[in-house]
Amino acid sequence: MSTSNAVRRFSPRQALSMIGLAVVVGGLSLWWGTRSSPAERHLEAGAQLLQSGQDLAAEQEWRKAVRLEPDNVEAWELLGDYYQASHNWEAALEAFRQVLRLRPDTPDLQRRLAQCAAQAGDKAATQRHGEAALAQNPGDVVALKILVAAGEAGRRPGERGDEKQLEYLQRLIELQPNDLLSVARLADALTIRRRYVEVRPLVERLLQANPSYAPALSMRGEALFNENPSPQGLAQAEADFKRALQLDPRDLVSRRYLGKLYLRKRESAKAVPHLEEMVRARPFDSSHLFELAEAYQQMGNAKKAAALRLRYAALQKESHEIQVLRSRLSVEPDNFNYNLQIGLLLLKSHHPADVGFYLDKAVKLRPADRRAKAALRQLERLYAQHLTAGLGALKSGEHKKADWHLSRAILLRPNDARTRQALQQLHATANAGLPKPAAGAAAAGAAAADQSDNSGTLNRGGILQPEAAR
């Protein structure tokens, strides 16, 4: 499909973003009118067409200009701004890269490249251009937010992520002290790293803004559980986890910690319902199986405990086999058998991340191999099943079912356009259920619902994460 064919008509909201472009080209039209080359006449014609609302015709004129003069930087920049405003991200990237080639010191160019690369799903380019934008302007808030969102993309809930994320978030908070979404993200990142001393003041700040902000309650409970195991500390942690669950019953982090807390207190009967729910929600997560086995052992149900430990051992064995194959592939990345074997294992594993990469590689290495092609078809069927079931459950309000199926779909094909659309729907639905901020307080809950620079879903009842696997 040609670039021009990919352009869509503007919605009313998009039309607003074109006003600035129309003003710019209107101001340039007098200058263009004094010049006479064919390319410049197309630039002027495009400006006049845009001002009269004929956006597609304007785009065609500018495309004619760059065909006549491939090094016409004004035409490329107009095309880049036009495609960015119409959300045609790949075409905008193409145009802005030409501007970078011709005039690399163009104001805000690196930021615009980073924005378009992020929307187009090119993480490496997003990082490269975002960092270049910061090198030019260390206080570029938009570039920082783009880099934060890019770092979260593809990161599983509970995964540490890049250490640069902490630096970006800290700089954002310095530049925008009232940006409580960044405060919540930084608290979450520090909690994952178990840096609880740094977490506490951040969560207290969030709770001061909104005492009913479930993610902050959950993080404070986790800090208390791990740092203050006194009876008083555990009592406060228990209260925080229970309140977080009351506010958001889908918060599995708080549910798991309640199970662990009751195990520590040897109150197994209280632990079992929470751990059973964890196993139902994440049946392939071996850690919950081990904890549930311990709870049944404490209750004297040795048979149930033994069955759970066998299931735990099977999952551990599978994880070990996958790790061995990953190690072998680091030495022999083009080994067909290793790529196919790990792809087949990941298809049925608890965390099938990169399964598409390995199966695509296997088919590329041996295009005629029936096993590899059959595995790819199986992947597509499995992905389509989870995606359809998840979106259907989301539409009918069955949130637990939607979370489960969409988390599997995201893991199977994280970079698929269908996945990105599903993430947007899940994100909007999850944020719509956040508790409202307290009257007159800074909007911690509202900040967590801000979608201006995010494409993730909720992990801890309100903190944005890229892959829903609650």
Short mmCIF file of C-alpha atoms in Angstrom, two decimals:
data_model
loop_
_atom_site.label_atom_id
_atom_site.label_comp_id
_atom_site.label_asym_id
_atom_site.label_seq_id
_atom_site.Cartn_x
_atom_site.Cartn_y
_atom_site.Cartn_z
CA MET A 1 0.00 0.00 0.00
CA SER A 2 1.38 3.43 -0.87
CA THR A 3 1.94 6.01 1.82
CA SER A 4 -0.84 8.20 0.51
CA ASN A 5 -3.36 5.37 0.49
CA ALA A 6 -2.69 4.76 4.17
CA VAL A 7 -3.81 8.26 5.19
CA ARG A 8 -7.17 8.45 6.90
CA ARG A 9 -9.69 11.26 7.06
CA PHE A 10 -9.38 13.31 10.23
CA SER A 11 -11.85 12.97 13.04
CA PRO A 12 -13.00 16.22 14.69
CA ARG A 13 -10.44 15.66 17.46
CA GLN A 14 -7.64 15.14 14.96
CA ALA A 15 -8.72 18.23 13.07
CA LEU A 16 -7.80 20.30 16.13
CA SER A 17 -4.21 19.07 15.89
CA MET A 18 -4.13 20.23 12.28
CA ILE A 19 -4.88 23.84 13.18
CA GLY A 20 -1.27 24.50 14.13
CA LEU A 21 -0.04 22.93 10.90
CA ALA A 22 -2.51 25.00 8.87
CA VAL A 23 -1.32 28.19 10.57
CA VAL A 24 2.30 27.30 9.85
CA VAL A 25 1.73 26.52 6.20
CA GLY A 26 -0.43 29.61 5.87
CA GLY A 27 2.45 31.72 7.11
CA LEU A 28 4.81 30.05 4.68
CA SER A 29 2.56 30.45 1.66
CA LEU A 30 3.58 34.07 1.08
CA TRP A 31 7.23 33.04 1.13
CA TRP A 32 6.57 30.15 -1.24
CA GLY A 33 4.68 32.49 -3.53
CA THR A 34 7.87 34.41 -4.20
CA ARG A 35 9.63 31.28 -5.48
CA SER A 36 8.99 29.49 -8.71
CA SER A 37 10.34 25.93 -8.76
CA PRO A 38 7.78 23.18 -9.52
CA ALA A 39 8.31 21.55 -6.12
CA GLU A 40 7.70 24.82 -4.30
CA ARG A 41 4.52 25.41 -6.26
CA HIS A 42 3.29 22.01 -4.99
CA LEU A 43 4.15 23.06 -1.45
CA GLU A 44 2.08 26.22 -1.81
CA ALA A 45 -0.79 24.32 -3.44
CA GLY A 46 -0.76 21.84 -0.56
CA ALA A 47 -0.85 24.67 1.99
CA GLN A 48 -3.88 26.23 0.30
CA LEU A 49 -5.66 22.88 0.06
CA LEU A 50 -5.04 22.15 3.75
CA GLN A 51 -6.42 25.53 4.76
CA SER A 52 -9.58 24.79 2.77
CA GLY A 53 -10.01 21.43 4.49
CA GLN A 54 -8.83 19.22 1.62
CA ASP A 55 -6.29 17.26 3.63
CA LEU A 56 -5.85 14.30 1.27
CA ALA A 57 -5.31 16.58 -1.69
CA ALA A 58 -2.75 18.57 0.30
CA GLU A 59 -0.86 15.38 1.11
CA GLN A 60 -0.78 14.46 -2.56
CA GLU A 61 0.71 17.84 -3.46
CA TRP A 62 3.48 17.45 -0.90
CA ARG A 63 4.22 13.93 -2.12
CA LYS A 64 4.60 15.39 -5.63
CA ALA A 65 7.03 17.95 -4.22
CA VAL A 66 9.35 15.30 -2.75
CA ARG A 67 9.18 13.26 -5.92
CA LEU A 68 10.43 16.28 -7.83
CA GLU A 69 12.95 17.28 -5.15
CA PRO A 70 13.82 14.38 -2.82
CA ASP A 71 15.95 16.72 -0.68
CA ASN A 72 13.24 19.32 -0.08
CA VAL A 73 13.28 19.47 3.71
CA GLU A 74 10.20 21.73 3.99
CA ALA A 75 8.08 19.19 2.11
CA TRP A 76 9.30 16.30 4.22
CA GLU A 77 8.64 18.17 7.47
CA LEU A 78 5.13 19.12 6.36
CA LEU A 79 4.46 15.49 5.45
CA GLY A 80 5.83 14.33 8.79
CA ASP A 81 3.63 16.73 10.76
CA TYR A 82 0.65 15.82 8.59
CA TYR A 83 1.09 12.07 9.07
CA GLN A 84 1.71 12.49 12.78
CA ALA A 85 -1.51 14.50 13.14
CA SER A 86 -3.42 11.81 11.24
CA HIS A 87 -1.83 9.01 13.33
CA ASN A 88 -0.13 7.45 10.30
CA TRP A 89 2.94 6.67 12.39
CA GLU A 90 5.01 4.67 9.90
CA ALA A 91 4.62 7.34 7.22
CA ALA A 92 5.47 10.05 9.77
CA LEU A 93 8.64 8.16 10.70
CA GLU A 94 9.64 7.94 7.05
CA ALA A 95 9.16 11.68 6.58
CA PHE A 96 10.90 12.77 9.77
CA ARG A 97 13.87 10.51 9.03
CA GLN A 98 14.29 12.41 5.80
CA VAL A 99 14.21 15.67 7.76
CA LEU A 100 16.85 14.24 10.11
CA ARG A 101 19.02 13.40 7.12
CA LEU A 102 18.65 16.84 5.60
CA ARG A 103 18.41 19.14 8.62
CA PRO A 104 19.27 17.30 11.87
CA ASP A 105 19.06 20.45 14.02
CA THR A 106 15.33 20.97 13.27
CA PRO A 107 13.62 21.98 16.56
CA ASP A 108 11.82 19.16 18.42
CA LEU A 109 12.64 16.71 15.63
CA GLN A 110 14.08 14.03 17.91
CA ARG A 111 11.03 14.17 20.15
CA ARG A 112 8.68 13.87 17.17
CA LEU A 113 10.69 10.89 15.92
CA ALA A 114 10.47 9.29 19.37
CA GLN A 115 6.69 9.82 19.53
CA CYS A 116 6.12 8.28 16.12
CA ALA A 117 8.49 5.38 16.78
CA ALA A 118 6.71 4.62 20.05
CA GLN A 119 3.32 4.58 18.36
CA ALA A 120 4.70 2.45 15.54
CA GLY A 121 6.04 -0.09 18.05
CA ASP A 122 9.74 0.46 17.25
CA LYS A 123 11.18 0.31 20.75
CA ALA A 124 14.84 0.65 19.73
CA ALA A 125 14.13 3.78 17.67
CA THR A 126 11.98 5.20 20.47
CA GLN A 127 14.85 4.81 22.92
CA ARG A 128 17.40 6.25 20.51
CA HIS A 129 15.40 9.32 19.55
CA GLY A 130 14.05 9.88 23.06
CA GLU A 131 17.55 9.95 24.50
CA ALA A 132 18.67 12.27 21.70
CA ALA A 133 15.80 14.62 22.58
CA LEU A 134 16.93 14.62 26.22
CA ALA A 135 20.51 15.29 25.20
CA GLN A 136 19.26 18.43 23.46
CA ASN A 137 16.90 19.39 26.29
CA PRO A 138 17.27 17.56 29.65
CA GLY A 139 13.99 19.12 30.78
CA ASP A 140 11.92 17.69 27.93
CA VAL A 141 8.98 16.24 29.88
CA VAL A 142 7.33 14.72 26.83
CA ALA A 143 10.53 12.88 25.87
CA LEU A 144 10.86 11.55 29.42
CA LYS A 145 7.28 10.26 29.37
CA ILE A 146 7.84 8.62 26.01
CA LEU A 147 10.94 6.85 27.36
CA VAL A 148 9.12 5.71 30.50
CA ALA A 149 6.25 4.27 28.46
CA ALA A 150 8.69 2.60 26.05
CA GLY A 151 10.54 1.00 28.94
CA GLU A 152 7.32 -0.43 30.31
CA ALA A 153 6.23 -1.83 26.96
CA GLY A 154 6.76 -5.57 26.94
CA ARG A 155 7.65 -5.69 30.63
CA ARG A 156 5.77 -8.26 32.63
CA PRO A 157 4.16 -7.27 35.95
CA GLY A 158 6.75 -7.77 38.66
CA GLU A 159 9.69 -7.62 36.24
CA ARG A 160 12.47 -5.19 37.18
CA GLY A 161 12.91 -3.50 33.82
CA ASP A 162 15.71 -1.15 32.84
CA GLU A 163 17.43 0.83 35.59
CA LYS A 164 17.12 3.89 33.37
CA GLN A 165 13.40 3.85 34.14
CA LEU A 166 14.16 4.94 37.68
CA GLU A 167 16.27 7.83 36.44
CA TYR A 168 13.58 8.97 33.99
CA LEU A 169 10.86 8.78 36.64
CA GLN A 170 12.94 10.65 39.21
CA ARG A 171 13.64 13.39 36.69
CA LEU A 172 9.94 13.60 35.79
CA ILE A 173 9.01 14.04 39.44
CA GLU A 174 11.66 16.75 39.85
CA LEU A 175 10.27 18.59 36.82
CA GLN A 176 6.61 17.98 37.67
CA PRO A 177 6.27 17.45 41.45
CA ASN A 178 2.47 17.08 41.17
CA ASP A 179 2.66 14.29 38.58
CA LEU A 180 1.34 11.57 40.88
CA LEU A 181 1.19 9.01 38.07
CA SER A 182 4.99 9.21 37.91
CA VAL A 183 5.16 9.00 41.71
CA ALA A 184 3.06 5.81 41.59
CA ARG A 185 5.20 4.35 38.81
CA LEU A 186 8.42 5.10 40.69
CA ALA A 187 7.00 3.57 43.87
CA ASP A 188 6.04 0.45 41.91
CA ALA A 189 9.49 0.20 40.29
CA LEU A 190 11.19 0.54 43.68
CA THR A 191 8.83 -2.01 45.23
CA ILE A 192 9.76 -4.53 42.53
CA ARG A 193 13.40 -3.94 43.51
CA ARG A 194 12.55 -4.30 47.22
CA ARG A 195 13.88 -0.86 48.01
CA TYR A 196 11.22 -0.38 50.63
CA VAL A 197 12.90 2.48 52.52
CA GLU A 198 12.54 4.60 49.38
CA VAL A 199 9.02 3.29 48.71
CA ARG A 200 7.47 4.37 52.00
CA PRO A 201 7.60 8.18 51.55
CA LEU A 202 6.26 7.84 48.02
CA VAL A 203 3.26 5.73 49.03
CA GLU A 204 2.54 7.99 51.99
CA ARG A 205 2.48 10.89 49.55
CA LEU A 206 0.02 9.02 47.33
CA LEU A 207 -2.18 8.11 50.29
CA GLN A 208 -2.15 11.68 51.56
CA ALA A 209 -3.52 12.70 48.17
CA ASN A 210 -6.05 9.88 48.12
CA PRO A 211 -6.46 7.59 51.16
CA SER A 212 -8.45 5.14 49.05
CA TYR A 213 -5.78 4.63 46.38
CA ALA A 214 -5.51 0.84 46.36
CA PRO A 215 -2.05 0.50 44.73
CA ALA A 216 -0.44 2.64 47.44
CA LEU A 217 -2.14 0.60 50.17
CA SER A 218 -0.86 -2.60 48.57
CA MET A 219 2.70 -1.28 48.28
CA ARG A 220 2.71 -0.04 51.86
CA GLY A 221 1.49 -3.43 53.01
CA GLU A 222 4.26 -5.16 51.07
CA ALA A 223 6.89 -2.86 52.58
CA LEU A 224 5.60 -3.53 56.09
CA PHE A 225 5.43 -7.29 55.49
CA ASN A 226 9.04 -7.44 54.35
CA GLU A 227 10.62 -4.73 56.52
CA ASN A 228 8.62 -4.78 59.75
CA PRO A 229 7.55 -8.33 60.65
CA SER A 230 6.57 -7.30 64.19
CA PRO A 231 2.99 -8.02 65.33
CA GLN A 232 2.18 -4.33 64.87
CA GLY A 233 3.76 -4.23 61.40
CA LEU A 234 1.95 -7.37 60.27
CA ALA A 235 -1.35 -6.06 61.63
CA GLN A 236 -0.99 -2.85 59.63
CA ALA A 237 0.09 -4.81 56.53
CA GLU A 238 -2.95 -7.07 56.87
CA ALA A 239 -5.23 -4.05 57.15
CA ASP A 240 -3.66 -2.46 54.07
CA PHE A 241 -3.98 -5.61 51.95
CA LYS A 242 -7.59 -6.17 53.00
CA ARG A 243 -8.50 -2.56 52.25
CA ALA A 244 -6.73 -2.73 48.86
CA LEU A 245 -8.69 -5.86 47.97
CA GLN A 246 -11.92 -4.25 49.10
CA LEU A 247 -11.22 -1.37 46.72
CA ASP A 248 -10.04 -3.62 43.90
CA PRO A 249 -10.94 -7.34 44.17
CA ARG A 250 -8.75 -8.02 41.11
CA ASP A 251 -5.56 -7.01 42.93
CA LEU A 252 -3.75 -10.35 43.05
CA VAL A 253 -0.60 -8.83 44.55
CA SER A 254 -2.47 -7.99 47.73
CA ARG A 255 -4.25 -11.34 47.67
CA ARG A 256 -1.00 -13.26 47.42
CA TYR A 257 0.58 -11.29 50.25
CA LEU A 258 -2.44 -11.96 52.45
CA GLY A 259 -1.90 -15.66 51.83
CA LYS A 260 1.80 -15.34 52.70
CA LEU A 261 0.98 -13.27 55.78
CA TYR A 262 -1.45 -15.87 57.12
CA LEU A 263 1.08 -18.60 56.42
CA ARG A 264 3.65 -16.68 58.46
CA LYS A 265 1.15 -16.40 61.31
CA ARG A 266 0.32 -20.11 60.86
CA GLU A 267 -3.33 -19.25 60.19
CA SER A 268 -3.57 -21.72 57.31
CA ALA A 269 -7.34 -21.77 57.09
CA LYS A 270 -7.25 -18.04 56.29
CA ALA A 271 -4.38 -18.45 53.84
CA VAL A 272 -5.97 -21.20 51.70
CA PRO A 273 -8.82 -19.16 50.09
CA HIS A 274 -6.40 -16.47 48.97
CA LEU A 275 -3.84 -18.94 47.62
CA GLU A 276 -6.52 -21.02 45.92
CA GLU A 277 -7.68 -17.86 44.15
CA MET A 278 -4.10 -17.19 43.08
CA VAL A 279 -3.82 -20.68 41.59
CA ARG A 280 -7.12 -20.22 39.74
CA ALA A 281 -5.98 -16.86 38.38
CA ARG A 282 -2.44 -18.00 37.52
CA PRO A 283 -2.57 -21.79 37.18
CA PHE A 284 0.90 -21.96 35.66
CA ASP A 285 2.70 -19.93 38.33
CA SER A 286 4.64 -22.48 40.36
CA SER A 287 5.30 -20.22 43.38
CA HIS A 288 1.60 -20.13 44.34
CA LEU A 289 1.42 -23.92 44.15
CA PHE A 290 4.31 -24.25 46.58
CA GLU A 291 2.74 -21.81 49.05
CA LEU A 292 -0.65 -23.54 48.80
CA ALA A 293 1.02 -26.90 49.42
CA GLU A 294 2.60 -25.45 52.55
CA ALA A 295 -0.80 -24.22 53.74
CA TYR A 296 -2.39 -27.65 53.31
CA GLN A 297 0.59 -29.24 55.06
CA GLN A 298 0.04 -26.93 58.03
CA MET A 299 -3.61 -28.00 58.07
CA GLY A 300 -2.63 -31.68 58.12
CA ASN A 301 -3.82 -32.48 54.58
CA ALA A 302 -0.65 -34.27 53.43
CA LYS A 303 -2.28 -35.83 50.35
CA LYS A 304 -3.38 -32.47 48.94
CA ALA A 305 0.01 -30.96 49.75
CA ALA A 306 1.84 -33.80 47.95
CA ALA A 307 -0.29 -33.41 44.79
CA LEU A 308 0.43 -29.69 44.68
CA ARG A 309 4.16 -30.31 45.11
CA LEU A 310 4.15 -32.73 42.17
CA ARG A 311 2.46 -30.09 40.05
CA TYR A 312 5.03 -27.58 41.25
CA ALA A 313 7.89 -29.91 40.31
CA ALA A 314 6.49 -30.41 36.78
CA LEU A 315 6.37 -26.68 36.18
CA GLN A 316 9.89 -26.26 37.53
CA LYS A 317 11.11 -28.97 35.17
CA GLU A 318 9.49 -27.27 32.20
CA SER A 319 11.05 -23.94 33.18
CA HIS A 320 14.47 -25.58 33.43
CA GLU A 321 14.15 -27.11 29.95
CA ILE A 322 13.26 -23.74 28.45
CA GLN A 323 16.21 -22.11 30.19
CA VAL A 324 18.60 -24.76 28.86
CA LEU A 325 17.38 -24.18 25.31
CA ARG A 326 17.73 -20.40 25.69
CA SER A 327 21.33 -20.92 26.77
CA ARG A 328 22.04 -23.15 23.79
CA LEU A 329 20.46 -20.66 21.42
CA SER A 330 22.70 -17.90 22.75
CA VAL A 331 25.58 -19.94 21.30
CA GLU A 332 23.80 -21.32 18.21
CA PRO A 333 21.03 -18.81 17.34
CA ASP A 334 20.41 -20.40 13.92
CA ASN A 335 19.94 -23.94 15.16
CA PHE A 336 16.61 -25.05 13.70
CA ASN A 337 15.93 -27.82 16.22
CA TYR A 338 16.58 -25.58 19.23
CA ASN A 339 14.30 -22.85 17.89
CA LEU A 340 11.52 -25.33 17.16
CA GLN A 341 11.89 -27.14 20.49
CA ILE A 342 11.75 -23.99 22.58
CA GLY A 343 8.82 -22.71 20.51
CA LEU A 344 6.86 -25.90 21.16
CA LEU A 345 7.69 -25.79 24.87
CA LEU A 346 6.66 -22.15 25.15
CA LEU A 347 3.34 -22.83 23.43
CA LYS A 348 2.22 -24.80 26.47
CA SER A 349 4.24 -23.01 29.14
CA HIS A 350 3.03 -20.67 31.87
CA HIS A 351 4.85 -17.77 30.23
CA PRO A 352 5.08 -18.16 26.44
CA ALA A 353 7.00 -14.91 25.86
CA ASP A 354 8.95 -14.90 22.56
CA VAL A 355 7.19 -18.01 21.26
CA GLY A 356 6.40 -16.24 18.00
CA PHE A 357 10.02 -15.16 17.62
CA TYR A 358 11.31 -18.72 17.93
CA LEU A 359 8.68 -20.29 15.67
CA ASP A 360 9.12 -17.58 13.03
CA LYS A 361 12.86 -18.22 13.16
CA ALA A 362 12.34 -21.95 12.76
CA VAL A 363 10.14 -21.44 9.68
CA LYS A 364 12.63 -18.99 8.25
CA LEU A 365 15.44 -21.53 8.70
CA ARG A 366 13.40 -24.36 7.14
CA PRO A 367 10.43 -22.92 5.22
CA ALA A 368 9.19 -26.34 4.10
CA ASP A 369 9.30 -28.02 7.50
CA ARG A 370 5.81 -29.29 8.34
CA ARG A 371 6.36 -29.30 12.11
CA ALA A 372 7.39 -25.65 12.19
CA LYS A 373 4.50 -24.54 9.98
CA ALA A 374 2.05 -26.58 12.04
CA ALA A 375 3.37 -24.98 15.23
CA LEU A 376 2.85 -21.50 13.77
CA ARG A 377 -0.73 -22.41 12.84
CA GLN A 378 -1.25 -23.70 16.38
CA LEU A 379 0.10 -20.42 17.75
CA GLU A 380 -2.32 -18.41 15.61
CA ARG A 381 -5.29 -20.57 16.66
CA LEU A 382 -4.36 -20.30 20.32
CA TYR A 383 -3.83 -16.55 20.05
CA ALA A 384 -7.13 -15.99 18.25
CA GLN A 385 -9.01 -18.09 20.82
CA HIS A 386 -7.62 -16.14 23.77
CA LEU A 387 -8.09 -12.77 22.04
CA THR A 388 -11.71 -13.49 21.10
CA ALA A 389 -12.58 -14.90 24.52
CA GLY A 390 -10.86 -12.01 26.30
CA LEU A 391 -12.54 -9.27 24.30
CA GLY A 392 -15.89 -10.99 24.66
CA ALA A 393 -15.46 -11.22 28.43
CA LEU A 394 -14.36 -7.60 28.59
CA LYS A 395 -17.47 -6.53 26.71
CA SER A 396 -19.74 -8.49 29.05
CA GLY A 397 -18.00 -7.19 32.19
CA GLU A 398 -16.38 -10.51 33.19
CA HIS A 399 -13.13 -8.89 34.23
CA LYS A 400 -11.34 -11.90 35.70
CA LYS A 401 -12.02 -13.94 32.59
CA ALA A 402 -10.97 -11.03 30.37
CA ASP A 403 -7.73 -10.56 32.31
CA TRP A 404 -6.83 -14.22 31.99
CA HIS A 405 -7.48 -14.60 28.28
CA LEU A 406 -6.01 -11.26 27.24
CA SER A 407 -2.88 -11.82 29.31
CA ARG A 408 -2.32 -15.06 27.38
CA ALA A 409 -2.98 -13.36 24.04
CA ILE A 410 -0.52 -10.59 24.90
CA LEU A 411 2.18 -13.09 25.79
CA LEU A 412 1.61 -15.06 22.59
CA ARG A 413 1.74 -12.08 20.23
CA PRO A 414 2.87 -8.93 22.09
CA ASN A 415 3.62 -6.90 18.96
CA ASP A 416 0.56 -7.78 16.91
CA ALA A 417 -1.68 -4.85 15.92
CA ARG A 418 -4.66 -6.81 17.29
CA THR A 419 -2.89 -7.02 20.63
CA ARG A 420 -2.33 -3.27 20.77
CA GLN A 421 -6.01 -2.65 20.11
CA ALA A 422 -6.99 -5.11 22.84
CA LEU A 423 -4.59 -3.45 25.27
CA GLN A 424 -6.21 -0.08 24.63
CA GLN A 425 -9.64 -1.52 25.42
CA LEU A 426 -8.38 -3.30 28.54
CA HIS A 427 -6.55 -0.18 29.66
CA ALA A 428 -9.64 2.00 29.28
CA THR A 429 -11.86 -0.50 31.11
CA ALA A 430 -9.43 -1.00 33.98
CA ASN A 431 -8.83 2.72 34.49
CA ALA A 432 -12.56 3.41 34.43
CA GLY A 433 -12.90 1.37 37.62
CA LEU A 434 -10.31 3.25 39.67
CA PRO A 435 -11.47 4.86 42.94
CA LYS A 436 -12.06 8.59 42.71
CA PRO A 437 -9.63 10.92 44.50
CA ALA A 438 -10.72 12.47 47.76
CA ALA A 439 -12.45 15.82 47.35
CA GLY A 440 -9.97 18.66 47.31
CA ALA A 441 -6.95 16.33 47.26
CA ALA A 442 -4.39 15.98 44.52
CA ALA A 443 -5.76 13.43 42.09
CA ALA A 444 -3.69 10.30 42.65
CA GLY A 445 -6.43 8.12 41.28
CA ALA A 446 -7.04 10.45 38.38
CA ALA A 447 -3.33 10.60 37.67
CA ALA A 448 -3.19 6.84 37.46
CA ALA A 449 -6.03 6.96 34.96
CA ASP A 450 -4.22 9.43 32.70
CA GLN A 451 -3.82 7.78 29.31
CA SER A 452 -1.92 10.57 27.58
CA ASP A 453 1.31 8.62 27.17
CA ASN A 454 0.49 5.03 28.06
CA SER A 455 -0.63 1.90 26.33
CA GLY A 456 -0.45 -0.52 29.22
CA THR A 457 -2.90 -2.18 31.57
CA LEU A 458 -3.24 -2.33 35.31
CA ASN A 459 -1.10 -4.48 37.52
CA ARG A 460 -1.51 -3.43 41.14
CA GLY A 461 -5.04 -2.06 41.00
CA GLY A 462 -4.08 1.14 39.24
CA ILE A 463 -0.40 1.21 38.36
CA LEU A 464 0.09 0.95 34.65
CA GLN A 465 1.83 -2.16 33.35
CA PRO A 466 2.25 -3.30 29.77
CA GLU A 467 1.17 -6.91 29.97
CA ALA A 468 -1.95 -7.86 31.86
CA ALA A 469 -1.16 -11.05 33.73
CA ARG A 470 -2.90 -10.45 37.00
#
